[in-house]
Coordinates of C-alpha atoms and ligand atoms in Angstrom, one line a residue:
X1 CA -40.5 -83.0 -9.4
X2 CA -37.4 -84.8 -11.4
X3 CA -35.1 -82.0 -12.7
X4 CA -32.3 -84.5 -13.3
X5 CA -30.0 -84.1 -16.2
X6 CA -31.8 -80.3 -16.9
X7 CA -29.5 -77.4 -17.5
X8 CA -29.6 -74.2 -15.7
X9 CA -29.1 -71.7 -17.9
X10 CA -31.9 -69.3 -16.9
X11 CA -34.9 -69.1 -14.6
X12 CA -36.5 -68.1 -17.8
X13 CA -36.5 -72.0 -19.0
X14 CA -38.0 -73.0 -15.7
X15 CA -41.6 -73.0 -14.2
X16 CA -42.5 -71.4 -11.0
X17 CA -43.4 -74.9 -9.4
X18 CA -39.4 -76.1 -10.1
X19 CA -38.3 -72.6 -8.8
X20 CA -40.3 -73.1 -6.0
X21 CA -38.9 -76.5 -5.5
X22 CA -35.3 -75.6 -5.5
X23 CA -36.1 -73.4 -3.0
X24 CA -37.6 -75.2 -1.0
X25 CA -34.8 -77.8 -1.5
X26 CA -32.5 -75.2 -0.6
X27 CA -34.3 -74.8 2.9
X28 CA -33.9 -78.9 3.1
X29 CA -30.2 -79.4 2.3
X30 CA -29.7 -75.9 4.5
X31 CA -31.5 -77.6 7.3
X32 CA -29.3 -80.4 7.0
X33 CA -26.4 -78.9 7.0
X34 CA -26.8 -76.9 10.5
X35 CA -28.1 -80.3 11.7
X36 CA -31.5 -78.0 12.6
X37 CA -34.3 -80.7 11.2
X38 CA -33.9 -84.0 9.4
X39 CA -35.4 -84.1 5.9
X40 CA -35.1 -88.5 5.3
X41 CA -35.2 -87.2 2.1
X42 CA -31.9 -85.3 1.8
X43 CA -30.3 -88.3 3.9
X44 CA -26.6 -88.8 2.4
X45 CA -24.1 -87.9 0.7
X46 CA -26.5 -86.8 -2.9
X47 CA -23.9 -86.4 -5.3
X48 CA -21.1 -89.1 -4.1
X49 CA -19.2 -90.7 -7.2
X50 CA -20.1 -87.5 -9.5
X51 CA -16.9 -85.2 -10.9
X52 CA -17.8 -81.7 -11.5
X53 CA -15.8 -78.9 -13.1
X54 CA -15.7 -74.7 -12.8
X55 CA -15.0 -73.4 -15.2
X56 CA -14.2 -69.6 -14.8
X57 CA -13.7 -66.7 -17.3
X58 CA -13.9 -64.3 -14.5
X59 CA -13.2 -64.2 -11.2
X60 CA -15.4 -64.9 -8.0
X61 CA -14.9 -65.3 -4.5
X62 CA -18.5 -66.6 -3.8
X63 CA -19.8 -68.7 -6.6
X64 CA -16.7 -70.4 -7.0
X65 CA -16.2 -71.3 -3.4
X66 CA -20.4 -72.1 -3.2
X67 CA -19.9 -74.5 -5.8
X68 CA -16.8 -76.2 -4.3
X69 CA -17.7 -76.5 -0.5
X70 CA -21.4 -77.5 -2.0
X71 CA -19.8 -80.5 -3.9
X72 CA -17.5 -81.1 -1.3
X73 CA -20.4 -81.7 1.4
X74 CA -22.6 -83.8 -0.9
X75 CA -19.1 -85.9 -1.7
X76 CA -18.5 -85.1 -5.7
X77 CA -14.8 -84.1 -7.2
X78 CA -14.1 -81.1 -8.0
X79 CA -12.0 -79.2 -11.1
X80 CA -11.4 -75.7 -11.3
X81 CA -10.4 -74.6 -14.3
X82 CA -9.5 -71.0 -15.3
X83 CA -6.7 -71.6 -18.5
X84 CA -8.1 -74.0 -20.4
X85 CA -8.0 -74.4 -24.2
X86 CA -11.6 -73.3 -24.9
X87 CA -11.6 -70.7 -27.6
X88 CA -7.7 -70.5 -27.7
X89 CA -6.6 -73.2 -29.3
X90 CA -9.5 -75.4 -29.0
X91 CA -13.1 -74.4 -30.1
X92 CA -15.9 -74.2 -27.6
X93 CA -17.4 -77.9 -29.4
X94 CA -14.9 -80.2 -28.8
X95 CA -13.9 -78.8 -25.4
X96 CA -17.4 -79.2 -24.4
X97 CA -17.4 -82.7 -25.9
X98 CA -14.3 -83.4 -23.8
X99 CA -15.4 -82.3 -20.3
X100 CA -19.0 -84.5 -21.0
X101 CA -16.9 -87.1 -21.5
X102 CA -15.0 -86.6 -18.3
X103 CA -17.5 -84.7 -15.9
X104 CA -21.1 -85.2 -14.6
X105 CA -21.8 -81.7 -14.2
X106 CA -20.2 -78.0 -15.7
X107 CA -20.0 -74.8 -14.1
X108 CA -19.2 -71.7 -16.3
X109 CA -18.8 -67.8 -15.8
X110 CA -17.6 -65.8 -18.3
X111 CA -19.2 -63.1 -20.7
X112 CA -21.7 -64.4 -23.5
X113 CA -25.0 -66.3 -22.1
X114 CA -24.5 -68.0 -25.5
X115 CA -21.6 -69.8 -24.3
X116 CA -23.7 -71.6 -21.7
X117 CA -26.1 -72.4 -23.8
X118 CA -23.5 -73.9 -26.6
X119 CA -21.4 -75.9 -23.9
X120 CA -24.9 -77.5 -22.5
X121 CA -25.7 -78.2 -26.3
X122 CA -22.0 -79.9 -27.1
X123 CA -21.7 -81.5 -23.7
X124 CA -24.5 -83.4 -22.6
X125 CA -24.3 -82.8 -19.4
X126 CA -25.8 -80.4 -17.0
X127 CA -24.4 -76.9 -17.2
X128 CA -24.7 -74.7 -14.4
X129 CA -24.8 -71.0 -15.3
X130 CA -22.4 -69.1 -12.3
X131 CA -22.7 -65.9 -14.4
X132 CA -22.4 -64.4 -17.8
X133 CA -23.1 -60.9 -18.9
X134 CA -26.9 -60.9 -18.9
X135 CA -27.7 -63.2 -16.2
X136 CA -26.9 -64.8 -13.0
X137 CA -29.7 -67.0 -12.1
X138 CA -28.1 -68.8 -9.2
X139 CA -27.7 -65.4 -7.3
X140 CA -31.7 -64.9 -7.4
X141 CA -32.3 -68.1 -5.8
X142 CA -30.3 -66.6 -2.7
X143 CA -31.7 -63.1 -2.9
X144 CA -35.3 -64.9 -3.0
X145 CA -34.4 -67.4 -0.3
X146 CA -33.1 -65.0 2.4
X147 CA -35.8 -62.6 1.8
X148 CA -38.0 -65.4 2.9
X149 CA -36.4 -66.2 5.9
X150 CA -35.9 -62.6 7.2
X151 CA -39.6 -61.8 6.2
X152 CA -41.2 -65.4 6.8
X153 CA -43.1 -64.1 3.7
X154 CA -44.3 -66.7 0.3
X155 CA -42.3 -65.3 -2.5
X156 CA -45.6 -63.7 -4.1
X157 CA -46.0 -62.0 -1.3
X158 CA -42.4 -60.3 -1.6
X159 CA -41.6 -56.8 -3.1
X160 CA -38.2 -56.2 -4.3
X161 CA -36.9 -52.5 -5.4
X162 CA -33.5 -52.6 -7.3
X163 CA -31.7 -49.4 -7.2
X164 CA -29.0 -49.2 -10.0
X165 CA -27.8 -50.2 -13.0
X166 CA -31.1 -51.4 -13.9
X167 CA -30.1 -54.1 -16.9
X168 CA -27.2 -55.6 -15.9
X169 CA -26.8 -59.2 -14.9
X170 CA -28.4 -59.7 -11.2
X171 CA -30.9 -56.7 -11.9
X172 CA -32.0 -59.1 -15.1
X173 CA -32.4 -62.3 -12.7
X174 CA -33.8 -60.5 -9.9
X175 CA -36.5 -59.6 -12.7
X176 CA -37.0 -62.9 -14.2
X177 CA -37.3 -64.7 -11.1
X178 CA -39.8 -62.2 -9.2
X179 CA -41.8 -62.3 -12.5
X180 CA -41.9 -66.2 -12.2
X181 CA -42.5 -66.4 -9.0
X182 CA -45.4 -63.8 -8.8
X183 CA -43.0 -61.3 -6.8
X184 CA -43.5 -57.6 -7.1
X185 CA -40.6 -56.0 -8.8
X186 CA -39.6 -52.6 -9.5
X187 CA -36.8 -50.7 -10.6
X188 CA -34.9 -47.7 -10.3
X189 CA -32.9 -46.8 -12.6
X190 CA -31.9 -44.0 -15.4
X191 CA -33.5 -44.1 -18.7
X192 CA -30.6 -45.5 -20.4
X193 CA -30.1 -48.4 -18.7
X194 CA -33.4 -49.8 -18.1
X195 CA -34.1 -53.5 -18.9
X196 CA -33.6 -54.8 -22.4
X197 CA -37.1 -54.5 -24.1
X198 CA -37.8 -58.2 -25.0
X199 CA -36.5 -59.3 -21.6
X200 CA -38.6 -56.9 -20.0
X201 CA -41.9 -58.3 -22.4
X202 CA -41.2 -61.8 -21.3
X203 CA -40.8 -61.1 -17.8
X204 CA -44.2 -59.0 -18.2
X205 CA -46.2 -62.0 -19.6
X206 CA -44.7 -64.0 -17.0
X207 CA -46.1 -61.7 -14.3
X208 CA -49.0 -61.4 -15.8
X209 CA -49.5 -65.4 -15.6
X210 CA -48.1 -65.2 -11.8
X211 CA -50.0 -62.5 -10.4
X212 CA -46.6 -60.8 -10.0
X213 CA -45.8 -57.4 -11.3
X214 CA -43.2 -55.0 -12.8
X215 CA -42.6 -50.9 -12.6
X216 CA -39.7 -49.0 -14.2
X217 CA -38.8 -45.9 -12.7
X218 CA -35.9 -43.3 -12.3
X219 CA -36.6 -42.0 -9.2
X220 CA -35.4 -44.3 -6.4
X221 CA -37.9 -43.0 -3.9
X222 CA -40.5 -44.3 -6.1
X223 CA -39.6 -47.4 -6.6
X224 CA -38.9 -48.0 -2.9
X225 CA -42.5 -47.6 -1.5
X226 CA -44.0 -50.6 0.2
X227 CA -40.6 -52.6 -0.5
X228 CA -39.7 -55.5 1.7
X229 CA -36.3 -55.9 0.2
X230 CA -34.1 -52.8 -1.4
X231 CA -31.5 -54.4 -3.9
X232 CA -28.6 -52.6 -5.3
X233 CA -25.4 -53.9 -7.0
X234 CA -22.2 -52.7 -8.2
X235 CA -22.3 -49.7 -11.3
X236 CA -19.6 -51.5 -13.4
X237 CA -20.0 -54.9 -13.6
X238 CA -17.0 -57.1 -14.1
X239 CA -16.1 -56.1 -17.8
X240 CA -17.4 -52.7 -18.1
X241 CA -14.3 -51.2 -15.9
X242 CA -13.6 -48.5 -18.6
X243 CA -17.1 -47.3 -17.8
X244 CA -16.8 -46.0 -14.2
X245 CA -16.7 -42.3 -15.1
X246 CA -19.9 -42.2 -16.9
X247 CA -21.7 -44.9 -14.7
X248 CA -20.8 -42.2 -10.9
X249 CA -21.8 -39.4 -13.5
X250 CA -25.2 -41.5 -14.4
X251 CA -25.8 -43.4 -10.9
X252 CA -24.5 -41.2 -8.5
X253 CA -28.5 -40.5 -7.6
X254 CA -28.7 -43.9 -7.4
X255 CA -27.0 -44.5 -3.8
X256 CA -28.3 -46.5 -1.3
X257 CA -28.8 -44.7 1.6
X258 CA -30.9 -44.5 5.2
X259 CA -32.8 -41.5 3.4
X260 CA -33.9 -44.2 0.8
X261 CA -34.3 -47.0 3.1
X262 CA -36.5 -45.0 5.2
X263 CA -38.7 -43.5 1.8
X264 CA -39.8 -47.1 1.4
X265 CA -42.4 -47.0 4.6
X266 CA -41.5 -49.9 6.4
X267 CA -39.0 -49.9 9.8
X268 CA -37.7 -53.8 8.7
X269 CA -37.0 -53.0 5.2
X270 CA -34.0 -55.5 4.3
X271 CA -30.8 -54.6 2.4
X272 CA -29.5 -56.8 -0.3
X273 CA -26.8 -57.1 -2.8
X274 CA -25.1 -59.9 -4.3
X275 CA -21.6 -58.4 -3.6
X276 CA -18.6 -57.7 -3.5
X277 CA -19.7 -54.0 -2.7
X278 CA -17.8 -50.8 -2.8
X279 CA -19.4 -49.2 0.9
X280 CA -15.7 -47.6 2.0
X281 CA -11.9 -47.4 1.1
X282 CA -11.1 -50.8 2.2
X283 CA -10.3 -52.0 -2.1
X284 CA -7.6 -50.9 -4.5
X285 CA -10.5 -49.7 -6.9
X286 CA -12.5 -48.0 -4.2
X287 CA -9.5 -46.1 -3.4
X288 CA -8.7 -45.5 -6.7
X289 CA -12.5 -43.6 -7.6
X290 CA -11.8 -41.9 -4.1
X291 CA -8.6 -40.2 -5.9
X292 CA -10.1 -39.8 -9.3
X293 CA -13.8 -38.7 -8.4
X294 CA -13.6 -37.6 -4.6
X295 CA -16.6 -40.6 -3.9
X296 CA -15.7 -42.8 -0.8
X297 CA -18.7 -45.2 -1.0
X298 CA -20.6 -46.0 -4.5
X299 CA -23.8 -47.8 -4.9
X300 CA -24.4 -47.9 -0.9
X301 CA -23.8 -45.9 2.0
X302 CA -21.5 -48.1 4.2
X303 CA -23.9 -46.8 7.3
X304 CA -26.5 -48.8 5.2
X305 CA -24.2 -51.9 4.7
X306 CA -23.5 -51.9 8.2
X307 CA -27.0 -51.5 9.1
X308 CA -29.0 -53.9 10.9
X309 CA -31.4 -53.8 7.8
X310 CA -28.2 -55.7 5.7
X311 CA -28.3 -59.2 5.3
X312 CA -25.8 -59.7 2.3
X313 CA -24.0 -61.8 4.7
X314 CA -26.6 -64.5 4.7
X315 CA -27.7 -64.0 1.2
X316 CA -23.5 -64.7 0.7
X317 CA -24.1 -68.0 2.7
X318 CA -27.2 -68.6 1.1
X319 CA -26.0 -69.1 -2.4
X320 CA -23.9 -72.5 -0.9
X321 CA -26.9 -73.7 0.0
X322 CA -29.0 -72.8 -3.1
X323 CA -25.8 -73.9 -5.7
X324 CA -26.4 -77.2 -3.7
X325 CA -29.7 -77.0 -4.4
X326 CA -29.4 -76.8 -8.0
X327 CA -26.5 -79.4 -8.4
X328 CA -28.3 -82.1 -6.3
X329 CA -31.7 -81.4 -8.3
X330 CA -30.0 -81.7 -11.8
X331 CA -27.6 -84.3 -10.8
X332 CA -28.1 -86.7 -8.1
X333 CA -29.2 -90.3 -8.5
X334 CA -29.9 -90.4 -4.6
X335 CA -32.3 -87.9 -4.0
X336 CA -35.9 -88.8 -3.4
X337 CA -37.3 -85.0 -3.0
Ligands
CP401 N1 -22.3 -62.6 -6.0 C1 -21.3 -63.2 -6.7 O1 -21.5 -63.8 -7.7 O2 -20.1 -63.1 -6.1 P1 -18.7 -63.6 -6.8 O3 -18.4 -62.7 -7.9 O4 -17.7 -63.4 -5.7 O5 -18.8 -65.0 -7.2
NVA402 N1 -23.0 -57.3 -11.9 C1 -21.9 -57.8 -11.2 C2 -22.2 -59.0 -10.4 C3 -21.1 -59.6 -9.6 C4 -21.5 -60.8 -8.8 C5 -20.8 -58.2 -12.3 O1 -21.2 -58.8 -13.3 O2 -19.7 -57.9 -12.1

């Protein structure tokens, strides 16, 4: 498999045999890391010499600091850059023409996906998608590879149920990757925000050439039967703030809780979300919907979050190992995988 120099912008531009290989190249570097098993390999330091740069037009705690400490261990620079020029006073082109110049590798998060795509077109170097309003393909890759270490399940063999906001960002990776990878995938959601329809007809193609599948749904207890893995994220994504008295009025049925987790049938059903969470009062906007709308916890019960079903502190861990994954696959001139 030789991924180097490749962008990732979406798991729609990749096959289920490179998927599969980042995640199994996830489980390598992982493995490494924890000094568990020796891969020969993932011997070294993969990305020594290499200068990368974040680029961020929103915040993050995790993909920011995935993509740092994952440099960092592999030996690459690091720039993290949240005020530059781009689209100020400088147009998205020539700034992209100015970091391929200086960097081997680019990181962005901000809104449009077409930004990603333009700075991989202007740059000529790998771009790295850590977010944008439709996707986040890097968070699927953990999501997928924790659910196969709790389960010890092949991804095909995986069911996920997302519970939520049913076309927003993670729910649209969480979709294209099961569909890829020959997962089961359904969702819960209310009519208006079910997936876009032309994602929702590639993805279907895609499952139909994976053995993988797709249900839409708005009842949650529905969607959960059979599950291995029930998936819910935030109702407001980062943007959409202005939103959050029409998304409780709309998704307040949604909620994550035991009553659901029990609906889906199986005792070891896992709890995922790509975080942060509202669960409790512990957050200035928590707090602030408690005053406004009386709700303490949003999209998940914090009974559930503390459960012993949760594991959204591994699948937070996970996405170091998995933005390595991706970095070292695109990037490295050392790796003999
Ligand atoms: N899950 C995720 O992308 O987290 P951050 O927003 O903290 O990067
Ligand atoms: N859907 C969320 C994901 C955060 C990681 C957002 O875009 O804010």
């Amino acid at each position: 498999m030789n991924l180097k120099g490749k962008s990732f912008l979406t798991l729609l531009d990749y096959t289920k045999e490179e998927i599969e290989y980042l995640l199994s190249l996830s489980f390598a570097l992982k493995a490494k890391k924890k000094g568990l098993s020796h891969v020969k390999e993932v011997d070294g330091k993969l990305l020594e010499g290499k200068n990368i740069v974040l680029l961020f037009d929103k915040t993050s705690t995790r993909t920011r600091c995935s993509f740092e400490v994952a440099a960092y261990d592999e030996g690459a620079s690091v720039t993290f850059l949240t005020n530059s020029q781009m689209g100020k006073k400088e147009s998205l082109e020539d700034t992209a023409n100015v970091l391929g110049r200086l960097y081997d590798g680019i990181e962005y998060r901000g809104y449009e996906q077409k930004t990603v795509e333009d700075l991989a077109k202007y740059s000529g170097v790998p771009v790295w998608n850590g977010l944008t309003d439709i996707d986040h393909p890097t968070q699927f890759l953990a999501d997928m590879m924790t659910a196969m270490e709790h389960t010890g399940k092949k991804s095909e063999e995986l069911k996920f149920a997302y519970i939520g906001d049913g076309r927003n960002n993670v729910a649209n990776a969480l979709m294209i990757g099961c569909s890829i990878l020959g997962a089961s995938y359904s969702v819960a959601t209310p009519e208006s925000l079910n997936p876009d329809v032309e994602l929702l007809e590639k993805c279907k193609k895609n499952a139909e050439k994976s053995g993988g599948s797709i249900f839409i749904t708005s009842d949650p207890m529905e969607a959960v039967k059979g599950a291995d893995v029930i998936y819910t994220d935030i109702w407001c994504s980062m943007g959409e703030e202005d939103k959050m008295a029409e998304r409780i009025n709309l998704l307040k049925p949604y909620q994550v809780t035991m009553d659901l987790l029990k609906a889906s049938g199986n005792k070891d059903v896992l709890f995922e979300h790509c975080l942060p969470s509202f669960h409790d009062l512990e957050t200035t906007i928590g707090k602030e919907v408690y005053q406004k709308f009386g709700l303490k916890e949003m999209e998940v019960t914090d009974e559930v979050f503390r459960s012993s079903h949760s594991v959204v502190f591994d699948e937070a861990e996970n996405r170091m190992h998995t933005i390595k994954a991706v970095m070292v696959a695109t990037l490295s001139d050392k790796l003999d995988y």
